[in-house]
Amino acid sequence: DMRKAGRLIKEKVLPFVSALESAIEKRYFIKKISDVSGIAEGALEDDLEKVEKEAVYEKDSIIQANVTQETLYRKDFIERRLCGIVLWQQTLESPGVDFKKISEILGSSLDKYKDAKEDLIFEAEILYENDENLKKSTREMISNLEEEMLNEELSRKMNELRKNTDEGEGAKILAEISALNKKKEDIKNGRLTASAK
């Protein structure tokens, strides 16, 4: 069955040919496979091109997934710290930061950590009880959280752009990416201004 043989060659053999560095070696093995299987070299080359494109897409997807995962870890860490500060500051007679404003920024994230409330309060007390720079630390964490959220959105938009084939829609996505990068730049500039004071 030539169709079945062709499919098996594409799935099982061509990925090994694709992994070869040398174009000469690839050409040699394409000819050899063609001779043995009876499949035209042109058809094998077309399938090899598809295999190589799929490999590049998979590699990009893996890299993107790793970046997204790293961003999530950092974002979760920051959210957890800020939730701890909010929960701790709510228990104080004279809070050191505006915990209501931080709660608004965190939104539904506070609900994520309600089961760990006591642990978070304890962590926040240990870390920030004698911290004269609590406001500064909190501002920095909020900036970092905003930046991580922008990174997530940028990642989503980049994926949309990669998958998009419509030129008009692509231009719209590029404009959104540009606006997100501008917001990130504003956050960085805000940090520089704050550290200069």
Short mmCIF file of C-alpha atoms in Angstrom, two decimals:
data_model
loop_
_atom_site.label_atom_id
_atom_site.label_comp_id
_atom_site.label_asym_id
_atom_site.label_seq_id
_atom_site.Cartn_x
_atom_site.Cartn_y
_atom_site.Cartn_z
CA ASP A 1 0.00 0.00 0.00
CA MET A 2 1.88 3.05 -1.30
CA ARG A 3 -0.30 5.54 0.59
CA LYS A 4 0.37 3.79 3.88
CA ALA A 5 4.09 3.54 3.06
CA GLY A 6 4.20 7.25 2.19
CA ARG A 7 2.48 8.17 5.45
CA LEU A 8 4.86 5.99 7.49
CA ILE A 9 7.89 7.46 5.71
CA LYS A 10 6.64 10.98 6.48
CA GLU A 11 5.96 10.15 10.15
CA LYS A 12 8.89 7.83 10.93
CA VAL A 13 11.73 8.48 8.49
CA LEU A 14 11.61 12.10 7.33
CA PRO A 15 12.00 13.57 10.85
CA PHE A 16 15.44 11.90 10.96
CA VAL A 17 16.32 13.35 7.55
CA SER A 18 15.09 16.75 8.78
CA ALA A 19 17.47 16.54 11.75
CA LEU A 20 20.50 16.34 9.43
CA GLU A 21 22.52 19.56 9.25
CA SER A 22 23.86 19.14 5.73
CA ALA A 23 21.64 19.86 2.72
CA ILE A 24 23.82 17.45 0.72
CA GLU A 25 23.14 14.63 3.18
CA LYS A 26 19.42 15.40 3.12
CA ARG A 27 19.41 15.26 -0.68
CA TYR A 28 21.35 11.97 -0.60
CA PHE A 29 18.86 10.32 1.78
CA ILE A 30 15.83 11.68 -0.10
CA LYS A 31 17.22 10.00 -3.26
CA LYS A 32 17.92 6.77 -1.35
CA ILE A 33 14.39 6.72 0.15
CA SER A 34 12.94 7.43 -3.28
CA ASP A 35 14.90 4.55 -4.85
CA VAL A 36 13.85 2.08 -2.15
CA SER A 37 10.20 3.15 -1.83
CA GLY A 38 9.40 4.11 -5.40
CA ILE A 39 8.01 7.47 -4.23
CA ALA A 40 9.03 10.46 -6.39
CA GLU A 41 11.81 12.64 -4.94
CA GLY A 42 9.69 15.77 -5.42
CA ALA A 43 6.91 14.33 -3.25
CA LEU A 44 9.41 13.35 -0.57
CA GLU A 45 10.96 16.84 -0.66
CA ASP A 46 7.50 18.43 -0.27
CA ASP A 47 6.78 16.22 2.75
CA LEU A 48 10.24 16.94 4.19
CA GLU A 49 9.48 20.67 3.95
CA LYS A 50 6.19 20.11 5.82
CA VAL A 51 7.96 18.05 8.50
CA GLU A 52 10.55 20.81 8.96
CA LYS A 53 7.84 23.49 9.26
CA GLU A 54 5.96 21.40 11.82
CA ALA A 55 9.20 20.91 13.80
CA VAL A 56 9.84 24.67 13.84
CA TYR A 57 6.24 25.33 14.94
CA GLU A 58 6.52 22.70 17.71
CA LYS A 59 9.81 24.19 18.89
CA ASP A 60 8.27 27.68 18.94
CA SER A 61 5.27 26.32 20.84
CA ILE A 62 7.52 24.68 23.44
CA ILE A 63 9.56 27.87 23.90
CA GLN A 64 6.36 29.91 24.17
CA ALA A 65 4.91 27.45 26.70
CA ASN A 66 8.08 27.66 28.82
CA VAL A 67 8.00 31.48 28.75
CA THR A 68 4.32 31.47 29.70
CA GLN A 69 4.95 29.00 32.54
CA GLU A 70 7.82 31.10 33.90
CA THR A 71 5.62 34.21 33.73
CA LEU A 72 2.83 32.39 35.59
CA TYR A 73 5.20 31.31 38.36
CA ARG A 74 6.47 34.86 38.81
CA LYS A 75 2.96 36.31 38.64
CA ASP A 76 1.64 33.78 41.20
CA PHE A 77 4.55 34.55 43.52
CA ILE A 78 3.87 38.32 43.36
CA GLU A 79 0.11 37.85 43.78
CA ARG A 80 0.69 35.63 46.80
CA ARG A 81 2.97 38.22 48.44
CA LEU A 82 0.54 41.06 47.79
CA CYS A 83 -2.41 39.00 49.06
CA GLY A 84 -0.45 38.34 52.25
CA ILE A 85 0.19 42.05 52.69
CA VAL A 86 -3.50 42.87 52.14
CA LEU A 87 -4.72 40.21 54.58
CA TRP A 88 -2.14 41.25 57.19
CA GLN A 89 -2.78 44.99 56.83
CA GLN A 90 -6.55 44.44 57.25
CA THR A 91 -5.87 43.14 60.77
CA LEU A 92 -3.94 46.25 61.88
CA GLU A 93 -5.41 49.31 63.55
CA SER A 94 -3.20 51.63 61.51
CA PRO A 95 -2.23 49.98 58.23
CA GLY A 96 1.05 50.98 56.57
CA VAL A 97 -0.34 50.74 53.02
CA ASP A 98 -3.66 51.31 51.28
CA PHE A 99 -4.75 47.66 51.30
CA LYS A 100 -8.13 48.52 49.71
CA LYS A 101 -6.40 49.88 46.61
CA ILE A 102 -4.15 46.79 46.44
CA SER A 103 -7.26 44.58 46.80
CA GLU A 104 -8.80 46.32 43.79
CA ILE A 105 -5.65 45.65 41.74
CA LEU A 106 -5.60 41.99 42.79
CA GLY A 107 -9.31 41.56 42.06
CA SER A 108 -10.38 37.91 42.17
CA SER A 109 -6.82 36.76 42.93
CA LEU A 110 -7.55 37.21 46.62
CA ASP A 111 -10.13 34.42 46.39
CA LYS A 112 -7.45 32.05 45.08
CA TYR A 113 -5.57 32.26 48.36
CA LYS A 114 -8.43 32.32 50.90
CA ASP A 115 -7.58 28.79 52.13
CA ALA A 116 -4.01 29.88 52.91
CA LYS A 117 -5.04 33.09 54.71
CA GLU A 118 -3.24 32.40 58.00
CA ASP A 119 -0.04 31.30 56.25
CA LEU A 120 -0.05 34.41 54.08
CA ILE A 121 -0.57 36.72 57.04
CA PHE A 122 2.28 34.99 58.88
CA GLU A 123 4.61 35.29 55.86
CA ALA A 124 3.77 38.97 55.40
CA GLU A 125 4.34 39.74 59.08
CA ILE A 126 7.70 37.98 59.08
CA LEU A 127 8.84 39.66 55.86
CA TYR A 128 7.51 43.19 56.36
CA GLU A 129 6.87 43.82 60.08
CA ASN A 130 10.06 45.83 60.55
CA ASP A 131 10.26 46.95 56.93
CA GLU A 132 10.36 50.72 56.78
CA ASN A 133 10.07 50.44 53.00
CA LEU A 134 6.76 48.54 52.98
CA LYS A 135 5.14 51.14 50.71
CA LYS A 136 8.08 51.10 48.32
CA SER A 137 8.19 47.27 48.27
CA THR A 138 4.45 47.13 47.64
CA ARG A 139 4.66 49.68 44.81
CA GLU A 140 7.46 47.66 43.21
CA MET A 141 5.45 44.43 43.47
CA ILE A 142 2.40 46.11 41.92
CA SER A 143 4.56 47.36 39.03
CA ASN A 144 5.99 43.85 38.58
CA LEU A 145 2.50 42.33 38.66
CA GLU A 146 1.25 44.80 36.04
CA GLU A 147 4.28 43.99 33.88
CA GLU A 148 3.65 40.23 34.17
CA MET A 149 0.01 40.73 33.20
CA LEU A 150 1.14 42.73 30.17
CA ASN A 151 3.62 39.95 29.30
CA GLU A 152 0.77 37.41 29.39
CA GLU A 153 -1.34 39.59 27.13
CA LEU A 154 1.62 40.14 24.78
CA SER A 155 2.18 36.40 24.60
CA ARG A 156 -1.49 35.86 23.67
CA LYS A 157 -1.35 38.58 21.02
CA MET A 158 1.87 37.17 19.51
CA ASN A 159 0.20 33.75 19.21
CA GLU A 160 -2.83 35.39 17.57
CA LEU A 161 -0.54 37.19 15.13
CA ARG A 162 1.30 33.96 14.24
CA LYS A 163 -1.96 32.14 13.49
CA ASN A 164 -3.59 35.06 11.68
CA THR A 165 -3.80 35.14 7.88
CA ASP A 166 -5.96 38.25 7.40
CA GLU A 167 -3.84 41.38 6.71
CA GLY A 168 -6.33 43.81 8.25
CA GLU A 169 -6.66 41.74 11.40
CA GLY A 170 -2.86 41.34 11.51
CA ALA A 171 -2.40 45.13 11.41
CA LYS A 172 -4.92 45.50 14.25
CA ILE A 173 -3.07 42.91 16.37
CA LEU A 174 0.27 44.65 15.67
CA ALA A 175 -1.24 47.95 16.88
CA GLU A 176 -2.41 46.21 20.08
CA ILE A 177 1.07 44.70 20.58
CA SER A 178 2.60 48.16 20.12
CA ALA A 179 0.21 49.62 22.74
CA LEU A 180 1.09 46.84 25.21
CA ASN A 181 4.82 47.44 24.68
CA LYS A 182 4.23 51.16 25.30
CA LYS A 183 2.52 50.34 28.62
CA LYS A 184 5.48 48.14 29.60
CA GLU A 185 7.85 50.99 28.73
CA ASP A 186 5.76 53.38 30.88
CA ILE A 187 6.05 50.98 33.84
CA LYS A 188 9.85 50.83 33.42
CA ASN A 189 10.06 54.62 33.14
CA GLY A 190 7.89 54.96 36.24
CA ARG A 191 10.32 52.71 38.13
CA LEU A 192 13.29 54.84 37.03
CA THR A 193 11.50 58.03 38.10
CA ALA A 194 10.58 56.53 41.49
CA SER A 195 14.12 55.28 42.15
CA ALA A 196 15.56 58.72 41.29
CA LYS A 197 13.48 60.31 44.06
#
